[in-house]
Amino acid sequence: MKSETTDPSGAMRHREVLESLSGLLLALFVAMISSTVVSTSLPLIIGSLNGTQAQYTWVVTATLLAATATTPIWGKLADLFNKKTLVQVAIVIFVAGSTISGFSQDPGQLIAARAFQGIGVGGLQALVQVVIAAIIPPRERGRYNGYLGAVMAVATVGGPLLGGLIVDVPWLGWRWCFFVGVPIAVLAFAVLQRTLKLETVRRDDVKVDYLGAGLIAAGVSVLLIWVSFVGNSFDWLSWQTGVMVAGGLVLLALAVLVETKVREPVVPLEIVVQRTPALAIIASLAVGMAMFGGAVFLGQYFQIGRGYTPTQAGLLTMPLMAGVLVSSTVSGRLISRTGKIKPYIVAGTIVLVLGFLGLGTVDHATPLWIVGIAMAVVGAGVGMTMQNLVLAVQNDVPLRDLGAASASVTFFRSLGGTIGVSVLGAVLANRVSADLAAALHVPAGQASTGGVSALNLKALPPQVQTVVHTVYGDATAHIFLISAAVAVVGVLAALLLKPITLRTTIDLAEPAEPAAAEPAKR
């Protein structure tokens, strides 16, 4: 069977690859649409639940944080167990989290349910990359990046449109933004069962570093909670700041210590400290922070800052995903043809900075065509960097470390996104709170009359709605400028990457050392 589906280099034929990819792409699609279908409807959802700007941010952050914390565990498990089974387990968790989210009765329940859903999302994001790398050589992988780009584009363009339509149709309601992903996930499960054929890899001495992953998640969580509340609930120089910052740093230091001691670290330090993985991780951290942190608030800008409906907001974000689709497809084809990847990563990070600088000029009255061009430029930068940074690392490690290496890059990219959403959300919340208080001549923190959330526009008097539109439209530009500054770090890391020629084999072709050859014999 295996000889019929692979060529001498170990790569699957094009037809078998496409069959296997069908289920993987569906799984990736359902992971992505879980965020995008909510993006344009989230202002209305939080408004309906009478939530705050901080809770708006945490509905997004909770999913990202859970996905970030579990990504390395999924990646390590992929090096130890059957990858297909793990993908299906992640789908089941995702379905459960989506269903619970749809039945939430207040912002707190929604945040908790989204965190549980994020565990499944983390598995899907990490494992799809790992399985693709296990069946397609790096040099050929660019050929299939167009399919990945298409899925990203459809999920990210179709998601906001679908979410907008759901909340705009009276007989559906916002809860279907979470329920709608369930049948797609079930379909992905069935397609994977039918099409994906992978050998089971099982070791008797399995050791998963749950302690390290838990310490990383706890340390990051404490720091993000501090960022969300500092400057609002307590001062920057306060005992709360001292306790939370010190506690977060101690937890992360303990995590590093654990990673140096355990036999199977969840973040393998011997891999991530090498030049290419280290620089790719730094670039992914910066790109993730800028991209997730900036893009998450575009839907809010169009609805709260400009007064458009959720459906209209979904349509207005299409230039962003058009840029992702075109750039990922074109750069993927060129990378497969030349085998060179560094020029496209460098170009992508530079384009990303320029796009965010463009978005940093917008306000509540900026012509939409200017906003559209800036979004398209951001999308082009994302399309040339996100997948290619993972590919650069996968090209540099042997097959036995593929899961851990891929998950490490995805982990730090998600970590960057989590930090970006949390930090930029806190900046936006503090800025909006202060500006609304000044405009409405009320104490800070009371953004509207009668204790109604500023995000619940329909419940506000018309004159207050106008003030909210102006304040949100003008304040959003500041977080895009911060995103541009963060993305500059990605440019520097990309420039320092060594020139990379992608290999044409599934595994490293060089002779294995005794320690590396041992697992292959088992």
Short mmCIF file of C-alpha atoms in Angstrom, two decimals:
data_model
loop_
_atom_site.label_atom_id
_atom_site.label_comp_id
_atom_site.label_asym_id
_atom_site.label_seq_id
_atom_site.Cartn_x
_atom_site.Cartn_y
_atom_site.Cartn_z
CA MET A 1 0.00 0.00 0.00
CA LYS A 2 2.70 2.43 0.99
CA SER A 3 4.73 1.77 -2.16
CA GLU A 4 1.70 2.64 -4.28
CA THR A 5 1.18 6.01 -2.68
CA THR A 6 4.71 7.29 -2.40
CA ASP A 7 7.59 7.89 -4.71
CA PRO A 8 11.21 6.93 -3.94
CA SER A 9 11.81 10.20 -2.05
CA GLY A 10 9.01 9.37 0.38
CA ALA A 11 6.61 12.00 -0.95
CA MET A 12 3.01 11.21 -1.76
CA ARG A 13 1.71 11.64 -5.28
CA HIS A 14 -0.26 14.77 -6.15
CA ARG A 15 -3.64 12.99 -6.16
CA GLU A 16 -3.09 11.37 -2.75
CA VAL A 17 -1.87 14.66 -1.34
CA LEU A 18 -5.01 16.45 -2.54
CA GLU A 19 -7.24 13.74 -1.07
CA SER A 20 -5.51 13.98 2.31
CA LEU A 21 -5.46 17.77 2.13
CA SER A 22 -9.25 17.92 1.70
CA GLY A 23 -9.91 16.87 5.29
CA LEU A 24 -7.00 18.87 6.68
CA LEU A 25 -8.14 22.04 4.95
CA LEU A 26 -11.66 21.55 6.29
CA ALA A 27 -10.20 21.21 9.80
CA LEU A 28 -8.12 24.37 9.30
CA PHE A 29 -11.17 26.15 7.91
CA VAL A 30 -13.29 25.31 10.95
CA ALA A 31 -10.53 26.53 13.30
CA MET A 32 -10.22 29.83 11.47
CA ILE A 33 -13.93 30.45 11.00
CA SER A 34 -14.47 30.05 14.75
CA SER A 35 -12.78 33.43 15.16
CA THR A 36 -13.75 35.19 11.95
CA VAL A 37 -17.48 34.40 12.13
CA VAL A 38 -17.54 36.14 15.51
CA SER A 39 -15.29 39.08 14.59
CA THR A 40 -17.92 41.35 13.04
CA SER A 41 -20.74 40.21 15.33
CA LEU A 42 -18.78 40.50 18.58
CA PRO A 43 -19.68 44.17 19.20
CA LEU A 44 -23.37 43.22 18.99
CA ILE A 45 -22.85 40.06 21.10
CA ILE A 46 -21.10 41.93 23.92
CA GLY A 47 -23.61 44.76 23.62
CA SER A 48 -26.51 42.29 23.94
CA LEU A 49 -24.89 40.79 27.05
CA ASN A 50 -24.22 44.35 28.34
CA GLY A 51 -20.49 43.66 28.50
CA THR A 52 -17.56 46.07 28.64
CA GLN A 53 -14.65 46.83 26.30
CA ALA A 54 -12.38 44.76 28.56
CA GLN A 55 -14.76 41.80 28.28
CA TYR A 56 -14.88 42.31 24.51
CA THR A 57 -11.11 41.91 24.46
CA TRP A 58 -11.15 38.85 26.72
CA VAL A 59 -13.67 36.98 24.58
CA VAL A 60 -10.94 37.02 21.91
CA THR A 61 -7.98 36.71 24.28
CA ALA A 62 -9.42 33.66 26.08
CA THR A 63 -9.50 31.63 22.87
CA LEU A 64 -6.03 32.77 21.80
CA LEU A 65 -4.56 32.11 25.24
CA ALA A 66 -5.99 28.59 25.47
CA ALA A 67 -4.85 27.84 21.92
CA THR A 68 -1.40 29.22 22.70
CA ALA A 69 -0.98 27.25 25.92
CA THR A 70 -2.02 23.94 24.37
CA THR A 71 -0.29 24.27 20.99
CA PRO A 72 3.11 22.94 22.22
CA ILE A 73 1.38 19.99 23.92
CA TRP A 74 -0.46 19.09 20.71
CA GLY A 75 2.82 19.39 18.78
CA LYS A 76 4.68 17.12 21.20
CA LEU A 77 1.84 14.58 21.14
CA ALA A 78 2.07 14.62 17.33
CA ASP A 79 5.67 13.36 17.61
CA LEU A 80 4.52 10.53 19.88
CA PHE A 81 1.07 9.38 18.75
CA ASN A 82 -1.08 9.02 15.63
CA LYS A 83 -1.50 12.47 14.08
CA LYS A 84 -4.86 11.70 12.47
CA THR A 85 -6.41 10.64 15.80
CA LEU A 86 -5.11 13.79 17.48
CA VAL A 87 -6.68 16.01 14.81
CA GLN A 88 -10.01 14.28 15.35
CA VAL A 89 -9.75 14.68 19.13
CA ALA A 90 -9.13 18.42 18.62
CA ILE A 91 -12.25 18.59 16.44
CA VAL A 92 -14.37 16.97 19.17
CA ILE A 93 -13.10 19.48 21.75
CA PHE A 94 -13.81 22.32 19.33
CA VAL A 95 -17.40 21.14 18.76
CA ALA A 96 -18.04 20.94 22.52
CA GLY A 97 -16.60 24.42 23.11
CA SER A 98 -18.62 25.91 20.25
CA THR A 99 -21.85 24.44 21.58
CA ILE A 100 -21.24 25.71 25.12
CA SER A 101 -20.36 29.18 23.74
CA GLY A 102 -23.67 29.33 21.90
CA PHE A 103 -25.63 28.74 25.12
CA SER A 104 -23.73 31.35 27.21
CA GLN A 105 -25.91 33.71 29.25
CA ASP A 106 -23.38 36.41 30.26
CA PRO A 107 -19.90 37.63 29.22
CA GLY A 108 -18.19 35.55 31.92
CA GLN A 109 -19.71 32.30 30.68
CA LEU A 110 -18.86 33.22 27.09
CA ILE A 111 -15.22 33.92 27.98
CA ALA A 112 -14.91 30.57 29.79
CA ALA A 113 -16.55 28.66 26.94
CA ARG A 114 -14.33 30.36 24.38
CA ALA A 115 -11.28 29.35 26.42
CA PHE A 116 -12.36 25.71 26.26
CA GLN A 117 -13.00 26.08 22.53
CA GLY A 118 -9.47 27.47 22.20
CA ILE A 119 -8.00 24.13 23.32
CA GLY A 120 -9.46 22.54 20.20
CA VAL A 121 -8.46 25.48 18.02
CA GLY A 122 -4.86 25.16 19.25
CA GLY A 123 -4.83 21.50 18.28
CA LEU A 124 -6.21 22.13 14.81
CA GLN A 125 -3.82 25.00 14.09
CA ALA A 126 -0.75 23.04 15.18
CA LEU A 127 -1.65 19.58 13.90
CA VAL A 128 -2.74 20.59 10.39
CA GLN A 129 0.70 22.15 9.86
CA VAL A 130 2.43 19.07 11.26
CA VAL A 131 0.49 16.57 9.12
CA ILE A 132 1.04 18.62 5.96
CA ALA A 133 4.77 18.71 6.71
CA ALA A 134 4.76 14.94 7.26
CA ILE A 135 3.35 14.20 3.79
CA ILE A 136 4.83 16.96 1.59
CA PRO A 137 8.56 17.88 1.20
CA PRO A 138 9.42 21.53 1.98
CA ARG A 139 10.31 22.37 -1.64
CA GLU A 140 6.92 21.10 -2.85
CA ARG A 141 4.98 22.63 0.01
CA GLY A 142 4.91 26.06 -1.56
CA ARG A 143 2.94 24.51 -4.41
CA TYR A 144 0.13 23.80 -1.97
CA ASN A 145 0.30 27.14 -0.12
CA GLY A 146 -2.27 28.45 -2.57
CA TYR A 147 -4.80 25.97 -1.15
CA LEU A 148 -3.95 27.10 2.37
CA GLY A 149 -4.23 30.71 1.26
CA ALA A 150 -7.61 30.02 -0.33
CA VAL A 151 -8.89 28.44 2.88
CA MET A 152 -7.60 31.40 4.89
CA ALA A 153 -9.26 33.82 2.49
CA VAL A 154 -12.62 32.02 2.40
CA ALA A 155 -12.67 31.62 6.19
CA THR A 156 -11.62 35.16 6.88
CA VAL A 157 -13.78 36.82 4.23
CA GLY A 158 -16.71 34.42 4.40
CA GLY A 159 -16.62 34.25 8.21
CA PRO A 160 -17.33 37.94 8.88
CA LEU A 161 -19.96 37.98 6.13
CA LEU A 162 -21.64 34.89 7.55
CA GLY A 163 -21.44 36.26 11.08
CA GLY A 164 -22.92 39.58 9.95
CA LEU A 165 -25.78 37.87 8.15
CA ILE A 166 -26.52 35.64 11.15
CA VAL A 167 -26.87 38.53 13.58
CA ASP A 168 -28.75 40.67 11.06
CA VAL A 169 -31.37 37.94 10.44
CA PRO A 170 -33.93 38.22 13.27
CA TRP A 171 -34.93 34.53 13.37
CA LEU A 172 -31.31 33.35 13.78
CA GLY A 173 -29.58 35.54 16.36
CA TRP A 174 -25.96 35.80 17.50
CA ARG A 175 -25.88 32.35 19.17
CA TRP A 176 -25.76 30.76 15.71
CA CYS A 177 -22.36 32.39 15.20
CA PHE A 178 -21.08 29.60 17.46
CA PHE A 179 -23.43 26.83 16.39
CA VAL A 180 -22.67 27.28 12.67
CA GLY A 181 -19.19 25.78 12.98
CA VAL A 182 -20.45 22.51 14.47
CA PRO A 183 -21.68 20.83 11.23
CA ILE A 184 -18.53 21.95 9.41
CA ALA A 185 -16.39 20.38 12.14
CA VAL A 186 -18.37 17.14 11.98
CA LEU A 187 -17.87 17.07 8.20
CA ALA A 188 -14.12 17.63 8.66
CA PHE A 189 -14.01 14.70 11.10
CA ALA A 190 -15.73 12.40 8.60
CA VAL A 191 -13.57 13.48 5.64
CA LEU A 192 -10.37 12.96 7.65
CA GLN A 193 -11.54 9.50 8.67
CA ARG A 194 -12.02 8.61 5.01
CA THR A 195 -9.08 10.28 3.27
CA LEU A 196 -6.13 10.69 5.67
CA LYS A 197 -3.85 7.65 5.91
CA LEU A 198 -0.90 7.97 8.28
CA GLU A 199 1.19 5.36 10.02
CA THR A 200 0.77 5.20 13.79
CA VAL A 201 3.90 6.22 15.66
CA ARG A 202 3.88 5.05 19.26
CA ARG A 203 6.67 4.98 21.84
CA ASP A 204 6.69 3.14 25.14
CA ASP A 205 8.60 5.87 27.00
CA VAL A 206 6.18 8.75 26.32
CA LYS A 207 6.73 11.80 28.53
CA VAL A 208 4.60 14.91 27.94
CA ASP A 209 5.76 18.06 29.70
CA TYR A 210 2.45 19.15 31.24
CA LEU A 211 4.24 21.04 34.02
CA GLY A 212 6.19 23.20 31.57
CA ALA A 213 3.09 23.96 29.50
CA GLY A 214 1.10 24.77 32.63
CA LEU A 215 3.78 27.15 33.94
CA ILE A 216 4.00 28.92 30.56
CA ALA A 217 0.21 29.30 30.39
CA ALA A 218 0.00 30.52 34.00
CA GLY A 219 2.85 33.02 33.59
CA VAL A 220 1.44 34.48 30.38
CA SER A 221 -2.09 34.59 31.84
CA VAL A 222 -1.00 36.54 34.92
CA LEU A 223 0.82 39.12 32.79
CA LEU A 224 -2.11 39.48 30.38
CA ILE A 225 -4.58 39.93 33.24
CA TRP A 226 -2.29 42.62 34.62
CA VAL A 227 -2.19 44.39 31.23
CA SER A 228 -6.00 44.30 31.01
CA PHE A 229 -6.56 46.01 34.36
CA VAL A 230 -3.52 48.27 34.91
CA GLY A 231 -4.21 51.96 34.48
CA ASN A 232 -7.93 51.37 35.01
CA SER A 233 -8.60 49.24 38.09
CA PHE A 234 -5.24 50.12 39.68
CA ASP A 235 -2.19 52.29 38.98
CA TRP A 236 0.95 51.31 37.07
CA LEU A 237 2.97 51.88 40.26
CA SER A 238 0.98 49.90 42.82
CA TRP A 239 1.25 46.77 44.93
CA GLN A 240 -1.08 44.96 42.51
CA THR A 241 1.31 45.69 39.65
CA GLY A 242 4.29 44.49 41.67
CA VAL A 243 2.63 41.23 42.69
CA MET A 244 1.26 40.37 39.24
CA VAL A 245 4.37 41.29 37.24
CA ALA A 246 6.71 39.56 39.67
CA GLY A 247 4.45 36.51 39.83
CA GLY A 248 4.22 36.23 36.05
CA LEU A 249 7.97 36.55 35.57
CA VAL A 250 8.70 33.97 38.30
CA LEU A 251 6.30 31.50 36.67
CA LEU A 252 7.96 31.99 33.27
CA ALA A 253 11.43 31.62 34.79
CA LEU A 254 10.32 28.35 36.40
CA ALA A 255 8.98 27.25 33.01
CA VAL A 256 12.39 27.83 31.41
CA LEU A 257 14.04 25.89 34.23
CA VAL A 258 11.65 22.99 33.76
CA GLU A 259 12.25 22.97 30.00
CA THR A 260 15.99 22.56 30.57
CA LYS A 261 15.50 19.60 32.92
CA VAL A 262 12.76 17.40 31.44
CA ARG A 263 13.51 14.72 28.86
CA GLU A 264 10.66 15.70 26.51
CA PRO A 265 10.28 19.51 26.85
CA VAL A 266 7.11 21.02 25.46
CA VAL A 267 9.22 23.81 23.92
CA PRO A 268 12.50 22.11 22.90
CA LEU A 269 15.19 24.66 23.78
CA GLU A 270 17.87 22.87 21.74
CA ILE A 271 15.76 23.56 18.63
CA VAL A 272 14.43 27.04 19.35
CA VAL A 273 17.87 28.44 20.19
CA GLN A 274 19.24 27.56 16.75
CA ARG A 275 19.58 30.54 14.41
CA THR A 276 16.80 29.87 11.92
CA PRO A 277 14.14 28.67 14.41
CA ALA A 278 15.05 31.42 16.90
CA LEU A 279 14.77 34.22 14.34
CA ALA A 280 11.61 32.71 12.84
CA ILE A 281 10.09 32.58 16.32
CA ILE A 282 10.98 36.23 17.01
CA ALA A 283 9.50 37.26 13.66
CA SER A 284 6.37 35.13 14.29
CA LEU A 285 5.96 36.68 17.72
CA ALA A 286 6.12 40.19 16.26
CA VAL A 287 3.98 39.42 13.22
CA GLY A 288 1.40 37.60 15.35
CA MET A 289 1.20 40.46 17.84
CA ALA A 290 0.81 43.05 15.09
CA MET A 291 -1.55 41.07 12.86
CA PHE A 292 -3.91 39.55 15.44
CA GLY A 293 -3.78 42.61 17.66
CA GLY A 294 -4.58 45.01 14.85
CA ALA A 295 -6.97 42.98 12.72
CA VAL A 296 -9.20 41.91 15.62
CA PHE A 297 -10.38 45.49 16.07
CA LEU A 298 -11.17 46.24 12.41
CA GLY A 299 -14.71 44.87 12.73
CA GLN A 300 -15.22 47.03 15.80
CA TYR A 301 -13.85 50.07 13.95
CA PHE A 302 -16.35 49.69 11.11
CA GLN A 303 -19.34 49.07 13.40
CA ILE A 304 -18.72 51.19 16.48
CA GLY A 305 -16.49 53.80 14.85
CA ARG A 306 -18.26 54.12 11.50
CA GLY A 307 -21.81 52.90 12.22
CA TYR A 308 -22.01 50.05 9.70
CA THR A 309 -23.99 46.86 10.24
CA PRO A 310 -22.18 43.57 10.94
CA THR A 311 -22.82 42.39 7.36
CA GLN A 312 -21.45 45.64 5.92
CA ALA A 313 -18.43 45.40 8.23
CA GLY A 314 -17.75 41.90 6.89
CA LEU A 315 -17.82 43.19 3.32
CA LEU A 316 -15.55 46.10 4.20
CA THR A 317 -12.84 43.76 5.57
CA MET A 318 -12.60 41.85 2.27
CA PRO A 319 -9.50 43.79 1.02
CA LEU A 320 -7.54 42.38 3.97
CA MET A 321 -8.22 38.80 2.96
CA ALA A 322 -7.84 39.49 -0.74
CA GLY A 323 -4.30 40.60 0.06
CA VAL A 324 -3.67 37.40 2.03
CA LEU A 325 -5.00 35.18 -0.76
CA VAL A 326 -3.08 36.81 -3.61
CA SER A 327 0.25 37.16 -1.79
CA SER A 328 0.24 33.67 -0.25
CA THR A 329 -0.61 32.05 -3.59
CA VAL A 330 1.91 34.00 -5.66
CA SER A 331 4.74 33.78 -3.11
CA GLY A 332 4.07 30.06 -2.59
CA ARG A 333 4.41 29.34 -6.31
CA LEU A 334 7.60 31.39 -6.58
CA ILE A 335 9.12 29.71 -3.51
CA SER A 336 8.44 26.23 -4.96
CA ARG A 337 9.99 27.29 -8.27
CA THR A 338 13.16 28.81 -6.80
CA GLY A 339 13.55 27.05 -3.44
CA LYS A 340 14.40 30.45 -1.91
CA ILE A 341 12.26 31.68 0.97
CA LYS A 342 14.09 34.50 2.82
CA PRO A 343 13.38 37.27 0.23
CA TYR A 344 9.63 36.71 0.54
CA ILE A 345 9.69 36.72 4.34
CA VAL A 346 11.70 39.97 4.39
CA ALA A 347 9.41 41.58 1.82
CA GLY A 348 6.33 40.43 3.71
CA THR A 349 7.42 41.93 7.04
CA ILE A 350 8.26 45.26 5.36
CA VAL A 351 4.89 45.34 3.58
CA LEU A 352 3.15 44.57 6.88
CA VAL A 353 4.77 47.59 8.56
CA LEU A 354 3.72 49.84 5.66
CA GLY A 355 0.14 48.57 5.83
CA PHE A 356 -0.20 49.26 9.54
CA LEU A 357 1.32 52.71 9.09
CA GLY A 358 -1.44 53.35 6.55
CA LEU A 359 -4.12 52.15 8.97
CA GLY A 360 -2.55 54.37 11.62
CA THR A 361 -3.80 57.42 9.71
CA VAL A 362 -7.51 56.52 9.76
CA ASP A 363 -10.22 58.22 11.82
CA HIS A 364 -14.03 58.23 11.92
CA ALA A 365 -14.23 60.11 8.61
CA THR A 366 -11.42 58.57 6.51
CA PRO A 367 -12.58 57.64 2.95
CA LEU A 368 -13.21 53.91 2.76
CA TRP A 369 -10.98 53.44 -0.29
CA ILE A 370 -7.96 54.60 1.75
CA VAL A 371 -8.83 52.17 4.55
CA GLY A 372 -9.30 49.41 1.95
CA ILE A 373 -5.88 49.96 0.37
CA ALA A 374 -4.18 49.91 3.77
CA MET A 375 -5.98 46.68 4.70
CA ALA A 376 -4.97 45.05 1.40
CA VAL A 377 -1.32 45.95 2.08
CA VAL A 378 -1.54 44.43 5.58
CA GLY A 379 -3.07 41.28 4.06
CA ALA A 380 -0.27 41.02 1.51
CA GLY A 381 2.31 41.20 4.29
CA VAL A 382 0.54 38.52 6.30
CA GLY A 383 0.28 36.22 3.26
CA MET A 384 4.03 36.36 2.64
CA THR A 385 5.09 35.78 6.25
CA MET A 386 2.80 33.59 8.36
CA GLN A 387 3.07 30.23 6.57
CA ASN A 388 6.60 30.83 5.28
CA LEU A 389 8.04 31.35 8.75
CA VAL A 390 6.74 27.92 9.75
CA LEU A 391 8.11 26.45 6.52
CA ALA A 392 11.58 27.90 7.20
CA VAL A 393 11.71 26.11 10.56
CA GLN A 394 10.28 22.84 9.23
CA ASN A 395 13.00 22.83 6.58
CA ASP A 396 15.67 23.04 9.28
CA VAL A 397 14.69 20.11 11.51
CA PRO A 398 14.55 16.31 11.06
CA LEU A 399 11.20 14.55 10.69
CA ARG A 400 11.28 13.19 14.27
CA ASP A 401 11.24 16.78 15.67
CA LEU A 402 8.75 18.15 13.16
CA GLY A 403 5.79 18.34 15.53
CA ALA A 404 7.65 20.10 18.34
CA ALA A 405 9.39 22.54 15.98
CA SER A 406 6.21 23.44 14.06
CA ALA A 407 4.22 23.82 17.25
CA SER A 408 6.93 26.04 18.77
CA VAL A 409 6.61 28.55 15.92
CA THR A 410 2.81 28.37 16.04
CA PHE A 411 2.97 28.72 19.83
CA PHE A 412 4.98 31.93 19.75
CA ARG A 413 2.88 33.34 16.89
CA SER A 414 -0.28 32.66 18.92
CA LEU A 415 1.43 34.05 22.00
CA GLY A 416 2.20 37.21 20.05
CA GLY A 417 -1.41 37.39 18.95
CA THR A 418 -2.65 36.88 22.51
CA ILE A 419 -0.34 39.60 23.84
CA GLY A 420 -1.27 41.86 20.94
CA VAL A 421 -5.01 41.53 21.45
CA SER A 422 -4.72 41.96 25.19
CA VAL A 423 -2.29 44.89 25.16
CA LEU A 424 -3.91 46.75 22.27
CA GLY A 425 -7.35 46.05 23.70
CA ALA A 426 -6.27 47.54 27.03
CA VAL A 427 -4.81 50.58 25.26
CA LEU A 428 -8.01 51.04 23.28
CA ALA A 429 -10.24 50.56 26.35
CA ASN A 430 -8.32 53.13 28.39
CA ARG A 431 -8.23 55.63 25.52
CA VAL A 432 -11.93 55.24 24.73
CA SER A 433 -12.90 55.46 28.40
CA ALA A 434 -10.97 58.69 28.89
CA ASP A 435 -12.16 60.28 25.61
CA LEU A 436 -15.81 59.34 26.19
CA ALA A 437 -15.70 60.65 29.73
CA ALA A 438 -14.27 63.94 28.48
CA ALA A 439 -16.77 64.23 25.63
CA LEU A 440 -19.82 63.36 27.74
CA HIS A 441 -18.62 65.28 30.82
CA VAL A 442 -19.00 62.27 33.10
CA PRO A 443 -16.53 60.54 35.46
CA ALA A 444 -14.01 58.19 33.80
CA GLY A 445 -15.38 54.67 33.36
CA GLN A 446 -18.99 55.85 32.90
CA ALA A 447 -19.06 55.90 29.09
CA SER A 448 -22.83 56.21 28.80
CA THR A 449 -25.90 57.16 30.75
CA GLY A 450 -27.81 54.76 32.94
CA GLY A 451 -24.99 52.23 33.20
CA VAL A 452 -25.50 50.99 29.62
CA SER A 453 -22.42 49.64 27.81
CA ALA A 454 -20.97 51.95 25.15
CA LEU A 455 -20.95 48.92 22.81
CA ASN A 456 -24.74 48.59 23.10
CA LEU A 457 -25.36 51.42 20.64
CA LYS A 458 -29.08 50.79 20.13
CA ALA A 459 -29.72 51.41 23.84
CA LEU A 460 -27.96 54.79 23.80
CA PRO A 461 -29.52 58.19 23.04
CA PRO A 462 -28.78 59.44 19.48
CA GLN A 463 -26.46 62.22 20.64
CA VAL A 464 -24.42 59.74 22.69
CA GLN A 465 -24.26 57.35 19.71
CA THR A 466 -22.65 60.11 17.65
CA VAL A 467 -20.01 60.71 20.34
CA VAL A 468 -19.26 56.98 20.59
CA HIS A 469 -18.83 56.72 16.79
CA THR A 470 -16.35 59.61 16.78
CA VAL A 471 -14.34 58.45 19.80
CA TYR A 472 -14.00 54.82 18.62
CA GLY A 473 -13.24 55.84 15.04
CA ASP A 474 -10.45 58.17 16.12
CA ALA A 475 -8.97 55.99 18.90
CA THR A 476 -8.49 52.87 16.77
CA ALA A 477 -5.69 54.47 14.73
CA HIS A 478 -3.42 54.47 17.79
CA ILE A 479 -3.44 50.69 18.11
CA PHE A 480 -2.55 50.34 14.42
CA LEU A 481 0.48 52.59 14.93
CA ILE A 482 1.56 50.40 17.86
CA SER A 483 1.12 47.36 15.59
CA ALA A 484 3.41 48.96 13.01
CA ALA A 485 6.09 49.56 15.63
CA VAL A 486 5.89 45.94 16.81
CA ALA A 487 6.05 44.65 13.22
CA VAL A 488 9.43 46.40 12.79
CA VAL A 489 10.89 43.73 15.09
CA GLY A 490 9.72 41.16 12.55
CA VAL A 491 11.59 43.00 9.80
CA LEU A 492 14.85 42.93 11.78
CA ALA A 493 14.48 39.21 12.56
CA ALA A 494 13.72 38.40 8.90
CA LEU A 495 16.79 40.32 7.72
CA LEU A 496 19.00 38.29 10.08
CA LEU A 497 17.76 34.94 8.72
CA LYS A 498 20.42 33.01 6.84
CA PRO A 499 19.73 32.29 3.13
CA ILE A 500 17.57 29.16 2.95
CA THR A 501 17.24 26.64 0.11
CA LEU A 502 14.28 24.34 0.72
CA ARG A 503 15.02 20.62 0.62
CA THR A 504 13.16 18.26 -1.73
CA THR A 505 12.86 15.33 0.72
CA ILE A 506 10.47 14.68 3.60
CA ASP A 507 13.34 14.15 6.07
CA LEU A 508 16.82 15.65 6.28
CA ALA A 509 19.01 13.95 3.70
CA GLU A 510 22.25 14.16 5.68
CA PRO A 511 23.41 11.02 7.52
CA ALA A 512 21.84 10.65 10.92
CA GLU A 513 24.02 10.64 14.01
CA PRO A 514 23.75 7.61 16.30
CA ALA A 515 21.46 9.42 18.76
CA ALA A 516 19.24 10.60 15.93
CA ALA A 517 19.20 7.25 14.14
CA GLU A 518 18.08 5.30 17.19
CA PRO A 519 14.39 6.32 17.08
CA ALA A 520 14.20 5.35 13.41
CA LYS A 521 15.23 1.78 14.26
CA ARG A 522 12.52 1.58 16.83
#
